[in-house]
Amino acid sequence: MAIIAYSAMRQRRVMVHEKPYDGDVKVDEQSHPSVAGKDGVHMLHIFYNGVDHYDALVELDGPSGFPPAWPQPPPPEYVAAETVPEQDSRSEFNDSKPKKKAASKTKAAQPHTVRPVGAQQTAPSAPPQPADPEVDLLQELANGSVAEASSHPHRVVEDLVKDLAEQRLREHPTVPPGATLAEKDAGALWPRVFCAFDGCCWSEQDGTEEALHHHLAEVHATDLQGIAKHMLRGRADDALFSIYSAAIAEKCRSQAPLAGASLDRTALRSLANATADEQVESLVCVCCGGVFPYVHEIRDKGDIQWRKPLRRQRPEGEANFFGQNFSTVHELIGLDSYLQKYDIINTETGAAAIDELKENMTSEAERGGLAAWRRLIGPYIAHFFGFHARRRSYTKTGICSINLILRPCAFEDDGTAKISKRKACHPEAPEVGVEAWGAAMQRQVASQFRRDWNFPPTLWNYLFRTKINLQQNSHIFSVPNEFGPGRRMLTNEEIQEGTEHIYQLLRYVDINGEEKAIAGDFTKLRHAPHLSPAALKVLSNTEARTRTVPGTHEVRKTMRYQTHSYRVPYGLACFFTFSPSERDSTIMLRMARARQSDPAINDDKRKAFYQRTLPPLDIDFLRLSPEALAEALPDYDERKSILARDPLACLNGFLALVGLAFRHIFGIRLCPRCPDCANSNCPCTDAFGSNATAAGGVFGRFDAAFGSLECQKSGSYHLHGQFFLQCYHQFKPLSELVNESQEQLLELLRKYSDYSAHVTRKVYCDPESWTEERDAVEAQWPEYRGSSLMLSRPSYQSDAAMPAPEWLAAYLSEDAEALQKHKQHHVHVPDDNGKRQPLDHCRDPKDHTKCKSFFPRDAWLTSEAILICSGLAGAKGMPCKSKRSMVGMPWGPCNDPNLNGNHPALLAALRCNGDVQLPFRFPITPITHNTSCDQQCDQKMPIWTLVREAQINQSAQVGYQCDYANKRLKIATREVKEWMKGQNELYLDLSGKPTGYLGARVSKRLATDLFARGVCRGAVECTNLILNAAQKDPTRAESIKTAQLTEIALAYPLQLLRAVAAHEPWPKEVTRAIVDKRCEARRAIIACPFWTMYGARGQRAEVHMLSACEFARAFDFALATHPLRPEAYGRDILMPGKYHAKLTAKGAEAVAQRKQLVAGLHYEIREEGGADSSWLPLGQSELGQPYRRDWVVVPRKRPHVPVIYGAQGSKSEEDKAMRILVLFFPWVNDARDASANVPFVEKLWVDGARSWREALCMHVQRHGFPTEEVKRFVLNFCFAYCLPREHHLVDGLVENSDNEGVEDDVVLALDEAEMLEATLTHIKGSRPTKEAAGDLDAAEAEQDGSGTTKLHDMTRQMFKLSNSIWLRPSPGARPAQLQSPIASKTMDSEQTIKDHALAKKSAQASRNKATAQANKGAAGLLGVAVGDPLVRKRCPITAALLRDWLRSPRAQENTNAEQHRFLGLVVDRLLVEHNLISAEDANKYCREPMLHLLHGPPGTGKSHCLLFLPFGGVNVLMGGDFFQLPPPEGGFLASVPRQLRASDAAQPDALKEQGLALLWESTRGVVELCQRERCKDIKRNTAVKTLDETAREPKCLKCLQKAELLTCARCNVSKHINEFEPVMATMPAAFVACTACQAHFKKHPHTYHGWFTCRACNHIFSCEAQNNKTKRQRQYCLNCSVQRAPHKNNEHTCRKCSRRWLERQAPSKRKRLCPDCRRK
């Protein structure tokens, strides 16, 4: 038996001690559910206090021997009560009761268990008990059922759609008629669109969705219109298609997804047709001259369209230009009109220039072949619109949506907007913001803007600073008053200190209480420990400002919330990544556009590729001859050069490629305007919120997708996407799998395994040939310069006549396999020993010798699909814990350890590397457990525990992928010191400004430092941010969304529930202020509290039964409209439905008199609402009365996704239950609006419940879920936000290997032999020896002699000549055995530099640095300036010249004795080198070149000494202070070398020892400077010296205090502080006098001149210490003058030192001492 003390965190793992009656004690780590479900072990709760309890595990048939110690509370009414027979005998476990301390904790831990107001029953006296501690909340909610009948407005449509799917559709609606499910892998060509109704054979091979719409309306309208009439949006144009698509979704969600080669063929052919000819290109707008992408299939939703400018209403009539005659066009956009409106030129020179411009324009048009057009529309319009004669130039012209003449805006000195010249000349000229101007400049066809690499970063920096600096300052810098009630304003000093603290933060505390590095993540600063209130205020202000600016961490944080919110309505998500390469993309090359007459490309040999139609997109370049390939496609370097100069082409090409992939490969409707196109007449989202096409894509049917854009290190974009697939796992919990029959479960697992094997293909058709090709392919990695494989569009993709077997072989065996070898092969580069090492970006952070993605996966190979269990995961080395666990996942087949899985169709279509991660999991049961595992994994835990673990793994992986997709770019922190200097300067400049103004400026500077100066962005990323700077949605630039979003904050409803449970008054909802723009002349601020207005929505059938989440998805609040003018009032009488409100009699009079209207007095809401429920009034709730006259409820055109803020903050199941209740179950805030299924908010606490969890479960058991959709929302919310705490993301996001082509950073790990080889001098030019030459002919080697080049021989001769000069023996030379070992090293001709490019780069950097340092120097030792020419005539060097310079006034007067002694050593060495004296006669005997160390603490003049000496030759002089702490990493140069230490068992570091040898063995002398020259303050110098000595030999603090000195202002002598009066220590040093001088003044009053005696303290001070405000105050010193001032609040005067201090509580008279005197 065993006893377990278990806490309220039921998921926590504990140690279980078990002792059988006839065995030893066993210790095992278990969890509460696993122990509870053990076979043969019974559990009984003995002592239970609501939170902590004791459980007994008894090996008996029943718990009869363990009665409870006291009566237990009754179980919940929806759980069967367990009868426990009473026994007279007590057990040994029921004697002790829980401690009172634990009970108090329980009471504090659950403060919301009080019965709400209006409850009929009182709460029991016993502590509340959870519903079932062994079953989590998710399982209880999953067991809940949907109500048999409900009045929910969506229930009728939901039931009808289910019936339609079951009765009228085929079993597999995504398989075309006439085809079978077995043919999905045959490679047959299936039609693109077809009908899924059973018995209908309609299909079109190359049809579109519009054709399907027409077919449904003509043939199946009777089946669909009966459902449409019950829909809120039943009259929409796509209502029938929406119902049809929803019925197909019902079928798909009941089975495994379908994928196969036949689906791939249809998708690839559709993509090939969409990119053929000129359907994807880049056009130039005729109005603004901007470059825009054009995709023909979405031309009506793109940014630019073809338009026919010239039209004739009649064949014989006059032509017009866009519907206007030519004279009107000339007046509108002619050059004369422009000059007249925007430019005033009155000078003769200006007029002549205009005439010349007109003449040039006309002649240019004639040369372009536009003479006919010019004669028709006028000379100026011809030039303005006709760029060049091209196809369709005469008939169609590209027109974009921007047609403004763009100029940047300016500002006056006071910050107001400056009226531009355009506005001054033409007041009706449109306003152009700085964002629109920046976007237009970046899109300009004039390529000099885009070709400038500095232009995009500079322009984005300007836009970012403008958006930040122009924000309004509305933040209040106030904090709670720690000295009293209320709040107080922060001081400027506190704000400055808080800002400095922010810059110095390094670590933060995560949700588990562990400290971790911030690592450049702005969002983690808030969680740093010990943040001051001022720092939090500055952070909050900065967060609020950056939340609306793209490219910031707050925007990425918002994207993370949005991605998780998509999981609530759309369920489980698959994770896809693809990274289009710029150098291998023909679409990006096609988007590179420039005029052929552009001067910037006149001399460019690649000029032809800037045309609209080059290069072709539908050519298989592998089949072209080299000549034809050169004409059709630039080579590798040319492609890089073109795209490097055109970031706009890279961005447009990437977005066009993503759109094509979404529409044709994934089967998702997407346009450039998504998701805002939902508000248009042609939305991509259907009435149920799905963007799936009818037939789906290669993965199946996706309801929605959320893509996050991220820049790689190479500067190009790639996409991380969450794709929500319609399948069995989308909404259903895994517990429903257990309820399936064995045959159904095995069949479902088989289908999922087949699906996973195809969409994550990890096999080669011919693995033997790949083994032979691997080395050759890896040698070309990562550029693959000579390959055009990734640029080709193979012909099989568009060939409709190719037989299925041949197509399948060309697809999988040839094209897909070749792409796998080049793009999906995970490369590990071999080192010098031939062992493959992971690249830097894919190394495991814990072990750099391993790959974080587990490559190579030798143990993961399998010939068939298997289900991974814990036993197989452990045997194969797969992750089996936390967020990356693979337990329960289908895997295989896999026949290569380095092949990353990807869909072959995605690979063949995009021609780039990608990654597919499927989240689907299956529980390990006896039926699903693989027979190859012998560890009986299915019997280790109960079945429900295994199901729950699989569910947690599945949801945790999806959550991790959501977080990873929105990871934030790290901020560079190396410039923090410079940023702090800027903040300090800003603080000094604004020291007199108000606190609010200073706080706003500091926050703006912080945002600019972090995201404008601290983030390095490429030109492509800057271009994307510039083009999207004007978007209202700040996430638009970095995300791709298919559904619109709305925001819901859970702070107020949770406060409301807590107030209800505690019988407290309801809180008032705080909401964001909105500007009422209904009357432009009188704008006002108005509130729109969502939760208050939702609770007051009334009893209309359309909204009464909707929960808050459903209401936010389907409805919105809009300002009520009413007539504002008399003529509008007249129209309202004739057409009553035009406005939401009607005017009263007084309102009509007020409108006639142009007075401001008052709600309720002048106008009233129409209670009947709009026709066809186009709008609804609010209910009659008391809380809604202030808002119902100004707001109405309007339906959304398409469902929105609520972004739930506050959902991730739930730490207990009580919090989770409260969030679920308030979000997904309807309630009202007025008891009069309540009904049987919609309770009053106080009745959410169900009668008989003892906790919010029980209230939730009882509500579900009594009423059920009103619809299947509500149950999905609840379960998806639990999957996303209600995971156990230990499964949340704790560690930092692990980067994947997305960055292809990134060079690895070499990490050196050298031993002593390798270090010796590396330090030898290598000579370039040596050739390999005969043994290493391989194919080199031996005869050639013999003919060449030694096998070296001429360069090598000349270098050897140079070294020998240098040695003969510098190392020749001098008179009286020492024996050879005493020579330096460095001088005796020889040059090995066979050891060469391995990386010559790196050597060249390092040498150039050294030369540049040496030149820069030399130019800064002063005159040298011989009086030659460093900056003078190297070759000049000068006098010969003599001993007298050098000694005279050393004795000259310049050398003696500018140096102290120590510095002069050091210069003497240098002169002495020069005398020896020039043979003016012998080495024996020198002061320091040495014949080697001078290697000397100049040592000393700061301020001793080391740099000053080195300024006298020109740095060159082979004499090396080093200066530095070695009184430093050792560095955190690496070795310390001041430490003792290993060979000089007595004993050292540590492993030697070759790099460290080499550095120490250079200093200790090579340096032949050290000069230490001790006299400080920079600072002459004796007190400070003495203190610093004492601190240095204390650091070496620690002393007590009293010794440091005795060393304090103070300088007397009279005798000018530094004395100990004890020789002064104590009050002198608080005065400036120039004002005080020592006690001896004080006594001297008193004895000799005649010496009082310049001094005075203070009347208060009777001490003598300098007159400079007087307070010169008034004559009366001049008799007191500074201290006493301040002390005599009136006391402020909470200010007291110390009776000992007479100083003042602040203290809230007044001290007693006997203890009226300041804190310093109290401590003494």
Short mmCIF file of N, CA and C in Angstrom, two decimals, residues 618-629 788-789 792-797 799 802 806 810-811 814-815:
data_model
loop_
_atom_site.label_atom_id
_atom_site.label_comp_id
_atom_site.label_asym_id
_atom_site.label_seq_id
_atom_site.Cartn_x
_atom_site.Cartn_y
_atom_site.Cartn_z
N ASP A 618 6.90 29.13 -69.03
CA ASP A 618 6.38 27.79 -69.34
C ASP A 618 7.35 27.00 -70.20
N ILE A 619 8.65 27.18 -70.00
CA ILE A 619 9.67 26.51 -70.81
C ILE A 619 10.43 25.53 -69.93
N ASP A 620 10.70 24.37 -70.49
CA ASP A 620 11.59 23.39 -69.84
C ASP A 620 13.01 23.68 -70.30
N PHE A 621 13.73 24.45 -69.50
CA PHE A 621 15.07 24.90 -69.90
C PHE A 621 16.06 23.74 -70.00
N LEU A 622 15.75 22.62 -69.38
CA LEU A 622 16.65 21.48 -69.46
C LEU A 622 16.72 20.90 -70.88
N ARG A 623 15.70 21.15 -71.69
CA ARG A 623 15.65 20.59 -73.04
C ARG A 623 16.17 21.57 -74.09
N LEU A 624 16.60 22.76 -73.69
CA LEU A 624 17.09 23.73 -74.66
C LEU A 624 18.58 23.54 -74.91
N SER A 625 19.00 23.96 -76.09
CA SER A 625 20.43 23.96 -76.41
C SER A 625 21.10 25.09 -75.66
N PRO A 626 22.42 25.05 -75.50
CA PRO A 626 23.11 26.13 -74.78
C PRO A 626 22.87 27.50 -75.41
N GLU A 627 22.80 27.58 -76.73
CA GLU A 627 22.56 28.87 -77.37
C GLU A 627 21.16 29.38 -77.06
N ALA A 628 20.18 28.50 -77.21
CA ALA A 628 18.80 28.91 -76.92
C ALA A 628 18.61 29.23 -75.44
N LEU A 629 19.31 28.50 -74.57
CA LEU A 629 19.20 28.76 -73.14
C LEU A 629 19.77 30.13 -72.79
N SER A 788 19.71 24.31 -64.26
CA SER A 788 18.48 25.05 -64.53
C SER A 788 17.25 24.23 -64.12
N LEU A 789 17.45 23.23 -63.28
CA LEU A 789 16.35 22.36 -62.86
C LEU A 789 15.28 23.16 -62.13
N SER A 792 12.99 25.48 -64.44
CA SER A 792 12.23 24.90 -65.54
C SER A 792 10.78 24.65 -65.16
N ARG A 793 9.94 24.63 -66.13
CA ARG A 793 8.57 24.16 -66.00
C ARG A 793 8.43 22.97 -66.93
N PRO A 794 8.64 21.74 -66.45
CA PRO A 794 8.65 20.57 -67.33
C PRO A 794 7.34 20.45 -68.11
N SER A 795 7.47 19.92 -69.29
CA SER A 795 6.32 19.84 -70.19
C SER A 795 5.27 18.85 -69.71
N TYR A 796 5.64 17.86 -68.89
CA TYR A 796 4.65 16.87 -68.45
C TYR A 796 3.56 17.52 -67.60
N GLN A 797 3.87 18.66 -66.97
CA GLN A 797 2.89 19.28 -66.09
C GLN A 797 1.70 19.84 -66.86
N ASP A 799 0.89 18.69 -70.05
CA ASP A 799 0.53 17.74 -71.11
C ASP A 799 -0.70 16.95 -70.67
N MET A 802 -0.66 12.90 -72.21
CA MET A 802 0.31 11.90 -71.79
C MET A 802 -0.39 10.79 -71.01
N GLU A 806 3.14 6.93 -67.96
CA GLU A 806 4.28 7.77 -68.36
C GLU A 806 4.31 9.07 -67.55
N ALA A 810 7.37 10.34 -65.11
CA ALA A 810 8.02 11.64 -65.29
C ALA A 810 7.87 12.51 -64.05
N TYR A 811 6.78 12.32 -63.34
CA TYR A 811 6.49 13.15 -62.16
C TYR A 811 7.31 12.71 -60.94
N GLU A 814 11.38 11.06 -62.02
CA GLU A 814 12.34 11.96 -62.66
C GLU A 814 12.35 13.34 -61.99
N ASP A 815 11.28 14.09 -62.16
CA ASP A 815 11.29 15.48 -61.73
C ASP A 815 11.31 15.60 -60.21
#
